Coordinates of C-alpha atoms and ligand atoms in Angstrom, one line a residue:
M1 CA 118.4 115.1 -133.0
A2 CA 117.2 116.4 -136.3
E3 CA 114.9 119.4 -135.9
E4 CA 112.2 118.1 -138.2
K5 CA 111.6 115.2 -135.8
L6 CA 110.7 117.4 -132.9
S7 CA 107.1 117.1 -131.7
D8 CA 104.7 119.9 -132.5
V9 CA 104.7 121.2 -128.9
E10 CA 108.5 121.7 -129.1
H11 CA 108.0 124.0 -132.1
I12 CA 105.3 125.9 -130.3
K13 CA 107.6 126.5 -127.3
I14 CA 110.5 127.6 -129.5
D15 CA 108.4 130.1 -131.4
S16 CA 106.5 131.4 -128.3
N17 CA 108.8 134.2 -127.3
Y18 CA 109.3 132.7 -123.8
L19 CA 105.7 131.5 -123.4
R20 CA 103.9 134.5 -124.7
G21 CA 102.7 133.2 -128.1
T22 CA 99.5 135.1 -129.0
I23 CA 97.8 134.5 -125.6
Q24 CA 97.1 138.3 -125.2
Q25 CA 95.5 138.5 -128.6
G26 CA 93.4 135.4 -127.8
L27 CA 92.1 137.0 -124.6
D28 CA 91.2 140.1 -126.5
D29 CA 89.2 138.2 -129.2
D30 CA 85.6 138.2 -128.0
A31 CA 84.2 136.4 -131.1
T32 CA 85.0 133.0 -129.4
G33 CA 85.3 131.6 -125.9
A34 CA 88.4 129.7 -126.9
I35 CA 92.0 130.7 -127.6
S36 CA 94.2 129.4 -130.5
E37 CA 95.2 125.8 -130.4
D38 CA 98.9 126.6 -130.2
D39 CA 98.2 129.0 -127.3
T40 CA 96.4 126.2 -125.4
Q41 CA 99.8 124.5 -125.1
L42 CA 101.3 127.7 -123.8
T43 CA 98.6 128.7 -121.2
K44 CA 99.4 125.4 -119.4
F45 CA 102.7 126.8 -118.3
H46 CA 100.7 129.7 -116.8
G47 CA 98.4 127.3 -115.0
F48 CA 95.4 127.3 -117.4
Y49 CA 94.0 124.4 -119.4
Q50 CA 91.4 125.1 -122.0
Q51 CA 88.4 122.7 -121.6
D52 CA 84.8 122.5 -122.6
D53 CA 81.7 121.3 -120.6
R54 CA 81.4 117.7 -121.9
D55 CA 77.9 117.4 -120.5
L56 CA 76.8 120.0 -123.0
R57 CA 78.7 118.8 -126.0
D58 CA 75.9 117.1 -127.9
E59 CA 73.4 119.7 -127.1
R60 CA 75.7 122.5 -128.3
R61 CA 76.6 120.6 -131.5
H62 CA 72.9 120.1 -132.1
Q63 CA 72.3 123.8 -131.7
K64 CA 75.3 124.5 -134.0
L65 CA 77.0 126.5 -131.2
E66 CA 80.7 126.3 -130.5
Q67 CA 81.6 124.1 -127.6
H68 CA 81.1 125.6 -124.1
Y69 CA 84.8 126.6 -123.8
Q70 CA 86.0 127.3 -120.3
F71 CA 89.3 127.1 -118.5
M72 CA 90.6 125.2 -115.5
L73 CA 93.1 127.1 -113.4
R74 CA 95.6 125.2 -111.2
L75 CA 97.5 127.2 -108.5
R76 CA 101.0 126.7 -107.4
L77 CA 101.0 125.9 -103.7
P78 CA 104.3 124.2 -102.6
G79 CA 103.6 122.0 -99.6
G80 CA 99.9 122.8 -99.8
V81 CA 100.0 125.5 -97.1
L82 CA 97.9 128.7 -97.0
D83 CA 96.4 131.0 -94.4
G84 CA 92.8 132.0 -93.6
K85 CA 93.1 135.3 -95.5
Q86 CA 94.3 133.5 -98.6
W87 CA 91.6 130.9 -98.3
L88 CA 88.9 133.7 -98.2
V89 CA 90.3 135.2 -101.4
L90 CA 90.3 131.8 -103.1
D91 CA 86.8 131.2 -102.0
D92 CA 85.6 134.6 -103.1
A93 CA 87.2 134.2 -106.5
A94 CA 85.5 130.8 -107.0
H95 CA 82.1 132.5 -106.8
K96 CA 83.1 135.5 -108.8
Y97 CA 85.1 134.0 -111.6
A98 CA 84.6 130.2 -111.7
N99 CA 81.9 127.6 -111.0
G100 CA 81.5 128.4 -107.3
T101 CA 83.5 125.4 -106.2
L102 CA 87.1 124.8 -105.2
R103 CA 88.8 121.5 -106.2
L104 CA 91.6 120.1 -104.0
T105 CA 94.0 118.1 -106.1
T106 CA 96.2 115.0 -105.6
R107 CA 99.2 117.3 -105.7
Q108 CA 98.1 119.4 -102.7
T109 CA 96.7 122.5 -104.4
F110 CA 93.5 124.1 -105.7
Q111 CA 91.9 124.0 -109.1
Y112 CA 89.1 126.3 -110.4
H113 CA 86.8 124.9 -113.0
G114 CA 84.5 126.7 -115.5
V115 CA 86.5 129.9 -115.8
L116 CA 85.3 131.9 -118.8
K117 CA 88.0 133.6 -121.0
E118 CA 87.1 137.0 -119.8
N119 CA 87.5 135.9 -116.2
M120 CA 91.0 134.5 -116.5
K121 CA 92.9 137.7 -115.8
P122 CA 90.7 139.0 -112.9
L123 CA 90.9 135.5 -111.3
L124 CA 94.7 135.4 -111.5
Q125 CA 95.0 138.9 -110.3
A126 CA 92.9 138.1 -107.3
T127 CA 95.0 135.1 -106.2
N128 CA 98.3 136.9 -107.0
E129 CA 97.2 139.7 -104.8
V130 CA 97.5 137.4 -101.8
G131 CA 100.8 135.8 -103.0
I132 CA 99.4 132.7 -104.7
D133 CA 100.4 132.3 -108.3
S134 CA 100.0 129.6 -110.9
R135 CA 103.4 129.8 -112.7
G136 CA 104.4 126.3 -113.6
A137 CA 101.4 124.6 -112.1
C138 CA 101.0 122.8 -115.5
G139 CA 103.2 122.6 -118.6
D140 CA 106.5 121.1 -119.5
V141 CA 108.3 122.2 -116.3
N142 CA 108.4 121.2 -112.7
R143 CA 104.9 121.1 -111.2
N144 CA 103.7 121.8 -107.6
V145 CA 106.3 120.5 -105.2
T146 CA 104.4 118.4 -102.7
A147 CA 105.4 117.8 -99.1
N148 CA 104.2 115.6 -96.2
T149 CA 101.7 117.3 -94.0
N150 CA 102.5 115.2 -90.9
P151 CA 100.8 117.2 -88.2
G152 CA 102.6 115.4 -85.4
L153 CA 106.1 116.5 -86.3
S154 CA 105.6 120.3 -86.4
A155 CA 109.3 121.3 -86.4
I156 CA 110.4 118.9 -89.1
H157 CA 107.2 119.8 -91.1
A158 CA 108.1 123.4 -91.0
E159 CA 111.6 122.7 -92.2
V160 CA 110.5 120.4 -95.0
F161 CA 107.8 122.9 -96.0
D162 CA 110.5 125.5 -96.3
W163 CA 112.5 123.2 -98.6
S164 CA 109.4 122.5 -100.8
N165 CA 109.2 126.3 -101.3
K166 CA 112.9 126.6 -102.1
I167 CA 112.8 123.7 -104.6
S168 CA 109.7 125.1 -106.2
D169 CA 111.3 128.5 -106.7
A170 CA 114.6 127.0 -107.9
L171 CA 112.8 124.8 -110.5
N172 CA 110.3 127.5 -111.7
W173 CA 110.4 129.2 -115.1
K174 CA 111.5 132.8 -115.1
S175 CA 110.3 134.6 -118.2
S176 CA 108.3 137.8 -117.4
A177 CA 105.5 136.6 -119.7
Y178 CA 103.5 135.7 -116.6
E179 CA 103.6 139.2 -115.0
E180 CA 103.2 140.8 -118.4
I181 CA 100.1 138.9 -119.5
W182 CA 98.2 138.4 -116.3
L183 CA 99.3 141.2 -114.0
E184 CA 99.8 143.7 -116.9
K185 CA 103.3 144.6 -115.6
K186 CA 106.0 145.9 -118.0
P187 CA 109.0 143.5 -118.2
E188 CA 111.9 144.9 -116.2
K189 CA 114.7 142.8 -117.7
E190 CA 115.5 140.7 -120.7
D191 CA 113.9 137.3 -120.6
E192 CA 116.1 134.3 -120.0
E193 CA 115.5 130.8 -118.7
P194 CA 118.8 129.8 -117.1
L195 CA 117.6 126.3 -116.0
Y196 CA 115.3 125.4 -118.9
G197 CA 116.3 127.3 -122.0
K198 CA 113.8 128.2 -124.7
T199 CA 112.3 124.7 -125.0
Y200 CA 111.8 124.0 -121.3
L201 CA 111.5 120.3 -120.5
P202 CA 110.3 117.6 -122.9
R203 CA 107.4 116.9 -120.6
K204 CA 105.9 117.6 -117.1
F205 CA 108.2 116.9 -114.1
K206 CA 107.2 116.3 -110.5
V207 CA 109.0 116.5 -107.1
A208 CA 107.6 115.3 -103.7
I209 CA 109.0 115.2 -100.1
A210 CA 107.8 112.5 -97.7
I211 CA 108.5 112.4 -93.9
P212 CA 108.5 108.8 -92.7
P213 CA 106.5 107.1 -91.3
L214 CA 103.9 108.7 -93.6
N215 CA 104.0 108.5 -97.3
D216 CA 100.9 110.6 -98.0
V217 CA 102.6 112.3 -100.9
D218 CA 103.2 108.9 -102.7
V219 CA 106.8 109.7 -103.0
Y220 CA 107.6 107.0 -105.5
A221 CA 105.1 108.3 -108.0
N222 CA 107.3 111.3 -108.7
D223 CA 110.1 112.1 -111.1
I224 CA 112.1 113.0 -108.0
G225 CA 110.9 111.5 -104.7
L226 CA 112.7 112.9 -101.6
T227 CA 112.4 111.1 -98.3
A228 CA 113.3 113.3 -95.3
I229 CA 115.7 111.4 -93.0
V230 CA 115.3 112.5 -89.4
E231 CA 118.1 111.6 -87.0
D232 CA 118.2 112.6 -83.4
G233 CA 115.2 114.9 -84.0
Q234 CA 117.0 116.8 -86.7
L235 CA 116.6 116.8 -90.5
A236 CA 119.8 115.0 -91.6
G237 CA 118.9 115.1 -95.3
F238 CA 117.0 113.4 -98.0
N239 CA 117.0 110.0 -99.6
V240 CA 116.7 110.6 -103.3
A241 CA 114.6 108.4 -105.6
I242 CA 114.1 109.1 -109.3
G243 CA 111.9 108.1 -112.3
G244 CA 108.4 107.7 -110.8
G245 CA 105.3 108.3 -112.9
M246 CA 101.8 106.8 -113.2
G247 CA 100.7 107.5 -116.8
T248 CA 100.1 104.8 -119.3
T249 CA 98.0 104.3 -122.5
Y250 CA 95.8 101.2 -122.9
G251 CA 97.2 98.8 -125.5
E252 CA 100.6 100.5 -125.6
P253 CA 103.0 98.4 -123.6
A254 CA 105.8 100.9 -124.3
T255 CA 104.0 103.2 -121.8
Y256 CA 103.8 102.1 -118.2
P257 CA 103.6 103.3 -114.6
R258 CA 106.9 103.1 -112.8
L259 CA 107.9 103.6 -109.2
A260 CA 110.9 105.8 -108.5
S261 CA 114.2 104.1 -107.9
L262 CA 116.2 104.9 -104.8
I263 CA 119.6 106.2 -105.8
G264 CA 121.2 107.7 -102.7
F265 CA 121.2 110.4 -100.0
C266 CA 122.1 114.1 -99.8
T267 CA 122.3 116.6 -97.0
P268 CA 119.7 119.5 -97.0
D269 CA 122.2 122.1 -98.3
K270 CA 122.8 120.0 -101.4
V271 CA 119.2 119.2 -102.3
I272 CA 118.6 122.1 -104.6
A273 CA 121.7 121.3 -106.6
V274 CA 120.6 117.7 -106.8
C275 CA 117.1 118.6 -108.1
Q276 CA 118.4 121.1 -110.6
T277 CA 121.0 118.7 -111.9
I278 CA 118.5 115.9 -112.4
V279 CA 116.2 118.3 -114.2
K280 CA 119.0 119.4 -116.5
I281 CA 119.8 115.7 -117.3
Q282 CA 116.1 115.2 -118.3
R283 CA 116.2 118.6 -120.2
D284 CA 119.2 117.4 -122.2
Y285 CA 118.4 113.7 -122.7
G286 CA 114.5 113.4 -122.5
D287 CA 112.7 112.4 -125.7
R288 CA 111.5 115.5 -127.6
T289 CA 110.1 113.6 -130.5
N290 CA 107.4 111.5 -128.9
R291 CA 105.4 113.0 -126.0
K292 CA 104.3 109.5 -124.9
H293 CA 107.9 108.6 -124.3
A294 CA 109.1 111.9 -122.9
R295 CA 108.8 111.5 -119.1
F296 CA 112.0 111.1 -117.1
K297 CA 111.1 107.4 -116.3
Y298 CA 111.6 106.5 -120.0
T299 CA 114.9 108.5 -120.2
I300 CA 116.1 106.4 -117.2
D301 CA 114.9 103.1 -118.6
D302 CA 116.4 103.9 -122.0
K303 CA 119.8 105.1 -120.7
G304 CA 120.0 102.8 -117.7
L305 CA 119.9 103.8 -114.1
D306 CA 123.6 103.4 -113.7
W307 CA 124.3 105.8 -116.6
I308 CA 121.9 108.4 -115.1
Q309 CA 123.6 108.0 -111.7
S310 CA 127.1 108.5 -113.0
E311 CA 126.0 111.4 -115.2
L312 CA 124.4 113.0 -112.0
N313 CA 127.6 112.4 -109.9
E314 CA 129.8 113.8 -112.7
R315 CA 127.7 116.9 -113.2
L316 CA 127.5 117.5 -109.4
G317 CA 131.2 116.9 -109.0
W318 CA 130.6 114.7 -106.0
N319 CA 128.7 111.4 -105.3
L320 CA 125.4 111.0 -103.6
G321 CA 125.8 109.2 -100.2
E322 CA 124.3 105.8 -99.5
A323 CA 120.5 105.8 -98.9
R324 CA 119.7 105.8 -95.2
E325 CA 117.2 103.6 -93.3
F326 CA 113.6 104.6 -93.0
H327 CA 110.2 103.0 -92.9
F328 CA 106.8 104.0 -94.3
D329 CA 103.6 102.9 -92.5
H330 CA 101.0 104.0 -94.9
N331 CA 100.0 106.6 -97.6
G332 CA 96.7 107.8 -96.2
D333 CA 95.8 110.7 -93.9
R334 CA 95.2 110.6 -90.2
Y335 CA 91.8 112.1 -89.5
G336 CA 90.6 114.0 -86.5
W337 CA 92.7 115.9 -84.0
V338 CA 96.4 115.3 -83.6
E339 CA 98.6 117.2 -81.2
G340 CA 101.9 118.5 -82.7
D341 CA 105.2 118.4 -81.0
N342 CA 104.8 122.2 -80.5
G343 CA 101.7 121.7 -78.3
Q344 CA 99.4 123.0 -81.0
W345 CA 96.6 120.9 -82.4
N346 CA 95.8 119.9 -86.0
L347 CA 92.4 118.7 -87.3
T348 CA 92.3 116.7 -90.6
L349 CA 89.0 116.9 -92.4
F350 CA 87.9 114.6 -95.1
V351 CA 86.8 116.3 -98.4
E352 CA 85.3 113.6 -100.6
N353 CA 87.3 113.5 -103.9
G354 CA 88.6 117.0 -103.1
R355 CA 85.5 118.9 -104.2
I356 CA 84.6 121.8 -101.9
A357 CA 81.1 123.0 -102.7
D358 CA 77.9 124.0 -101.0
R359 CA 75.4 121.2 -101.5
D360 CA 71.9 120.6 -100.0
N361 CA 72.5 119.6 -96.3
A362 CA 76.2 119.9 -96.8
P363 CA 77.4 123.5 -96.9
M364 CA 81.1 122.6 -97.0
M365 CA 82.2 125.7 -98.9
S366 CA 80.5 128.0 -96.3
G367 CA 81.9 125.8 -93.5
F368 CA 85.5 126.3 -94.7
R369 CA 84.8 130.0 -95.2
E370 CA 83.8 130.3 -91.6
L371 CA 86.8 128.4 -90.5
A372 CA 89.0 130.7 -92.6
K373 CA 87.5 133.7 -90.8
T374 CA 88.2 132.3 -87.4
H375 CA 91.3 130.1 -87.6
K376 CA 94.5 131.8 -86.6
G377 CA 96.9 129.1 -87.8
E378 CA 97.2 127.8 -91.4
F379 CA 95.4 125.3 -93.6
R380 CA 97.3 122.4 -95.2
V381 CA 96.0 120.6 -98.3
T382 CA 97.0 117.0 -98.4
C383 CA 97.9 114.8 -101.4
N384 CA 94.9 112.7 -100.6
Q385 CA 92.7 115.8 -101.4
N386 CA 91.9 116.6 -97.8
V387 CA 92.4 119.6 -95.5
I388 CA 94.2 120.0 -92.2
V389 CA 93.2 122.9 -90.0
A390 CA 96.7 123.2 -88.6
N391 CA 98.3 124.9 -85.6
V392 CA 95.2 125.4 -83.5
A393 CA 95.8 126.6 -79.9
P394 CA 94.3 124.2 -77.3
E395 CA 91.9 127.0 -76.2
D396 CA 90.6 127.4 -79.8
K397 CA 89.7 123.8 -80.4
D398 CA 86.1 124.1 -79.2
T399 CA 85.4 127.0 -81.5
I400 CA 86.8 125.0 -84.5
D401 CA 84.8 122.0 -83.5
E402 CA 81.6 124.1 -83.3
I403 CA 82.0 125.4 -86.9
V404 CA 82.8 121.9 -88.1
Q405 CA 79.7 120.5 -86.4
K406 CA 77.4 123.4 -87.6
H407 CA 78.4 123.0 -91.3
G408 CA 78.6 119.2 -91.4
L409 CA 82.3 119.2 -92.2
K410 CA 82.5 115.8 -90.5
D411 CA 79.8 113.3 -91.0
D412 CA 80.5 110.1 -89.0
S413 CA 77.3 108.4 -90.3
K414 CA 78.5 108.7 -93.9
D415 CA 82.3 108.7 -93.6
S416 CA 83.2 105.0 -93.4
A417 CA 86.8 103.9 -93.1
L418 CA 86.6 102.8 -96.7
R419 CA 85.3 106.2 -97.9
L420 CA 88.0 108.1 -95.9
A421 CA 90.7 106.0 -97.7
S422 CA 89.2 106.6 -101.2
M423 CA 90.2 109.0 -103.9
A424 CA 89.0 109.8 -107.4
C425 CA 90.3 112.1 -110.1
V426 CA 88.2 114.8 -111.7
A427 CA 87.2 113.1 -115.0
F428 CA 83.7 114.2 -116.4
P429 CA 82.5 116.8 -117.2
T430 CA 85.7 118.9 -117.5
C431 CA 88.5 116.6 -118.2
G432 CA 89.0 116.2 -121.9
L433 CA 90.7 112.8 -121.5
A434 CA 88.1 111.1 -119.4
M435 CA 86.7 107.8 -120.7
A436 CA 84.5 107.1 -117.7
E437 CA 83.1 109.0 -114.7
S438 CA 85.3 109.2 -111.6
E439 CA 84.7 112.0 -109.1
R440 CA 80.9 111.9 -109.7
Y441 CA 80.7 108.1 -109.5
L442 CA 83.1 106.8 -106.8
P443 CA 80.9 108.0 -103.9
Q444 CA 78.0 105.8 -105.1
L445 CA 80.3 102.8 -105.6
I446 CA 81.8 103.3 -102.1
T447 CA 78.3 103.3 -100.6
K448 CA 77.7 99.8 -102.2
L449 CA 81.1 98.6 -101.1
D450 CA 80.4 99.9 -97.6
N451 CA 77.5 97.5 -97.3
V452 CA 79.7 94.6 -98.3
M453 CA 82.4 95.7 -95.8
R454 CA 79.8 96.1 -93.0
D455 CA 78.3 92.7 -93.6
A456 CA 81.7 91.2 -93.5
G457 CA 82.4 92.9 -90.2
L458 CA 85.1 95.2 -91.7
K459 CA 83.5 98.5 -91.3
D460 CA 86.5 100.0 -89.6
D461 CA 89.0 98.8 -92.3
A462 CA 90.7 101.5 -94.3
I463 CA 91.4 99.8 -97.6
V464 CA 92.8 102.2 -100.1
V465 CA 90.4 102.5 -103.1
R466 CA 91.3 104.7 -106.0
M467 CA 89.4 105.5 -109.2
A468 CA 90.5 107.3 -112.3
G469 CA 88.5 108.1 -115.4
C470 CA 91.2 107.0 -117.8
P471 CA 94.6 105.3 -117.5
N472 CA 96.6 108.5 -117.0
G473 CA 96.7 107.9 -113.3
C474 CA 95.8 111.3 -111.8
S475 CA 94.5 109.7 -108.6
R476 CA 97.6 107.5 -108.6
P477 CA 95.4 104.4 -109.0
Y478 CA 98.3 102.0 -109.6
L479 CA 99.1 102.6 -105.9
G480 CA 95.6 101.6 -104.7
E481 CA 94.9 98.4 -102.9
I482 CA 91.8 98.3 -105.1
A483 CA 91.8 100.5 -108.1
L484 CA 89.5 101.2 -111.1
T485 CA 90.5 103.0 -114.3
G486 CA 87.9 104.1 -116.8
K487 CA 87.7 102.3 -120.2
S488 CA 84.4 103.7 -121.5
L489 CA 81.2 105.0 -119.9
G490 CA 80.4 102.7 -117.0
K491 CA 83.3 100.3 -117.7
Y492 CA 86.5 100.0 -115.8
N493 CA 89.7 98.0 -115.5
L494 CA 90.1 96.5 -112.0
Y495 CA 93.5 96.5 -110.4
L496 CA 94.4 94.8 -107.1
G497 CA 97.1 94.4 -104.6
A498 CA 99.2 97.5 -104.2
S499 CA 100.9 97.8 -100.8
F500 CA 99.4 100.0 -98.0
N501 CA 102.3 102.4 -98.0
G502 CA 102.9 103.3 -101.6
D503 CA 106.0 101.1 -102.2
R504 CA 104.4 98.4 -104.5
M505 CA 102.1 98.8 -107.4
N506 CA 99.0 96.7 -108.0
K507 CA 98.2 94.5 -111.0
L508 CA 95.6 94.3 -113.6
Y509 CA 93.0 91.8 -112.5
R510 CA 89.9 92.3 -114.7
E511 CA 89.3 94.4 -117.8
N512 CA 86.4 96.4 -119.0
I513 CA 83.8 95.6 -116.3
G514 CA 80.8 97.4 -115.1
E515 CA 79.4 97.9 -111.6
E516 CA 77.7 94.6 -111.2
E517 CA 80.9 92.7 -112.1
I518 CA 83.0 94.9 -109.9
L519 CA 80.8 94.1 -106.9
D520 CA 80.7 90.4 -107.9
E521 CA 84.5 90.3 -108.0
L522 CA 85.1 92.2 -104.8
T523 CA 82.4 90.8 -102.5
P524 CA 83.8 87.3 -102.2
M525 CA 87.3 88.6 -101.8
I526 CA 86.3 91.0 -99.0
Q527 CA 84.4 88.1 -97.3
R528 CA 87.4 85.8 -97.6
Y529 CA 89.6 88.6 -96.3
A530 CA 87.4 88.9 -93.3
E531 CA 87.6 85.2 -92.6
E532 CA 91.3 84.7 -93.2
R533 CA 93.1 87.8 -92.1
E534 CA 95.1 88.0 -89.0
D535 CA 95.0 91.2 -87.0
G536 CA 97.2 93.8 -88.5
E537 CA 97.3 92.4 -92.0
H538 CA 96.3 94.7 -94.8
F539 CA 94.2 93.9 -97.9
G540 CA 97.1 94.3 -100.3
D541 CA 99.0 91.6 -98.4
F542 CA 95.9 89.5 -98.2
V543 CA 95.5 89.5 -101.9
I544 CA 99.0 88.1 -102.1
H545 CA 98.6 85.6 -99.2
A546 CA 95.4 84.3 -100.8
G547 CA 97.3 83.7 -103.9
I548 CA 95.1 85.8 -106.1
I549 CA 97.9 88.1 -107.3
K550 CA 101.6 87.3 -107.4
P551 CA 103.5 90.1 -105.9
T552 CA 105.6 92.3 -108.2
L553 CA 108.7 93.9 -106.7
E554 CA 110.0 95.0 -110.1
G555 CA 108.1 98.2 -110.0
R556 CA 106.2 97.4 -113.2
L557 CA 102.5 96.8 -113.7
F558 CA 101.8 93.4 -115.2
H559 CA 99.4 93.8 -118.1
E560 CA 98.3 90.3 -118.5
D561 CA 95.2 88.9 -116.7
V562 CA 96.1 87.0 -113.6
D563 CA 94.5 83.7 -112.9
P564 CA 92.5 84.0 -109.6
G565 CA 93.4 80.4 -108.7
A566 CA 97.1 80.7 -109.4
Ligands
SRM601 FE1 96.7 114.7 -114.1 C1 96.4 115.2 -117.4 C2 93.9 116.4 -113.5 C3 97.5 114.7 -110.8 C4 99.0 112.2 -114.6 N1 95.4 115.7 -115.2 C5 95.5 115.8 -116.6 C6 94.4 116.8 -117.1 C7 95.1 118.2 -117.1 C8 93.7 116.5 -118.4 C9 94.3 117.0 -119.7 O1 95.5 116.9 -120.0 O2 93.5 117.6 -120.5 C10 93.4 116.7 -115.9 C11 92.5 117.9 -115.7 C12 91.1 117.4 -115.2 C13 90.3 118.5 -114.7 O3 89.2 118.8 -115.4 O4 90.6 119.2 -113.7 C14 94.3 116.2 -114.8 N2 95.9 115.5 -112.5 C15 94.7 116.1 -112.4 C16 94.3 116.3 -111.0 C17 93.4 117.6 -110.8 C18 93.5 115.1 -110.5 C19 92.8 115.2 -109.2 O5 91.6 114.8 -109.1 O6 93.3 115.8 -108.2 C20 95.6 116.4 -110.3 C21 96.3 117.7 -110.3 C22 97.6 117.7 -109.6 C23 98.2 119.0 -109.4 O7 97.7 119.8 -108.6 O8 99.3 119.3 -110.0 C24 96.4 115.4 -111.2 N3 98.1 113.7 -112.9 C25 98.1 113.8 -111.6 C26 99.0 112.7 -111.0 C27 99.2 112.4 -109.6 C28 100.5 113.0 -109.1 O9 101.1 113.8 -109.8 O10 100.8 112.8 -107.9 C29 99.4 112.0 -112.1 C30 100.3 110.7 -112.1 C31 101.7 111.0 -111.8 C32 102.5 111.3 -113.1 O11 102.5 112.5 -113.5 O12 102.9 110.3 -113.8 C33 98.8 112.6 -113.3 N4 97.6 113.9 -115.7 C34 98.4 112.8 -115.7 C35 98.7 112.4 -117.1 C36 99.7 111.3 -117.5 C37 101.1 111.8 -117.6 C38 102.0 110.7 -118.3 O13 103.1 110.7 -118.0 O14 101.5 110.0 -119.2 C39 98.0 113.3 -117.9 C40 97.9 113.3 -119.4 C41 99.1 114.0 -120.1 O15 99.9 114.6 -119.4 O16 99.2 113.8 -121.3 C42 97.2 114.2 -117.0
SF4_602 FE1 91.3 113.1 -116.6 FE2 92.3 110.7 -116.8 FE3 93.4 112.5 -115.2 FE4 91.1 111.4 -114.5 S1 93.0 110.3 -114.8 S2 91.6 113.6 -114.4 S3 90.1 111.2 -116.5 S4 93.3 112.6 -117.3

């Protein structure tokens, strides 16, 4: 590949001296709240995105002020597990160095928003002090490794959690730029990147581990989706699926969401080698000229799945085994108390769209802080942006319940089945790519849909609703039974008919519609569903049975409008 064809970001990486660039000089420059444009690409590898408050853009422009630059920090938290001491430090840092909230993400970790340049170092030093870093949380490398939080299968969960940590470490970048810049430690050895080399990957890369029957990680949305195979109560190994991804750009059919393809099985002792080898294939063959075509899914579709499989087998020196039997029930969370097979209890709490904040009549941040002071087990963040208070001794359940009650961490009057199954990405005001509201708007739309569901007698039905502020797919909308992706302020594309367990994507149903049309479309469907469904059927299936959407098993989203009568 001729050098001049490489994308700009490739040059920035090559010239960065192993991801240092001029980040330190940028931090020292107090004439601006921003850092240099090139460095904004490099800080991603360290976990930071430069943003500005979009609510203030016009006002600042009017006042001839520079934009209100600030940073988002994403932490690396494989498997989403942390203890009470760590939680308290994250909470404290949110008040001292960010906007006073914590944001749980769809990849099982925490984000800080509104971090000013001068607070970046102290913030990272605080989290690193309790063993939580942000290396590789963003950037052209492997991201946070997610793992199922299944509270019922405690022993298998512990084992899978261990593998998520090992995979995360094995796929992380190694240069000492991180310690040097943020922790002010002198490098102890020469920099090298044995896995990635100086140009890292062509694009982001994601790994998830599911434990059937739950697919809460949405395993098929990942570049590598591992499904734990449990036989006779033991972890026998992992089914391996490759090439999942959600991102697409409107009007560019060459970009599309894709579900990962199942290619085989490996035993646990081989899983690191399998992941590293797949990453190396993407490193060597991924497109470094066009970032919109650089994800592994496109490498697979360009080269062919067979070619990728034989390349993998050849590099490994052995062949993956045949994929083993398994079954997924659904991709949501199980709320309330669940007893683990170790006799300890686990409480899953709903956090609407992942935002933990103290609001009038809902002191959620304070509630979790109280839990963190008291709880002796760990917390687990789920890929549905919720929190599990995990490993609670039977005798401690009442104390946990009291704190939950006192701080309104559970609100049965508000938390309908529909709301509990909903999820929105961040979007405005921090996301630079947002075209429409998401986190700030979905709660209101759900309230309206709740009325429709209640009137239809479906108040206990958990239909998976997902909203995103643009087509990039951060809330994995193409796996929502009902999904909305932002087109412009107040306007969304409506998608319908994904399966209930994350193994089939939905299809575009209406384009560019506002709230009134959304409700006009969904109300009669929900009413008809209530009339026609048989017990146990799910909405995604109903949509197909009712003939509104033809099913797609090809793993591709259909972009043409579908005739409701077809
Ligand atoms: Fe995402 C970009 C937020 C999960 C696909 N995502 C962004 C940025 C950083 C916007 C930007 O590039 O300037 C968003 C920051 C918003 C903010 O203000 O915080 C952002 N993504 C998020 C989070 C926080 C959404 C949430 O509400 O939880 C999730 C953080 C996950 C994490 O902890 O690592 C998040 N993003 C996802 C997922 C879901 C997943 O991984 O399971 C996807 C779809 C899966 C995939 O990768 O294909 C996803 N984000 C994207 C894309 C499209 C990538 C593509 O292949 O086209 C972008 C845009 C890009 O990379 O160019 C993006
Ligand atoms: Fe931003 Fe779009 Fe991702 Fe939402 S889906 S957080 S609007 S990039």
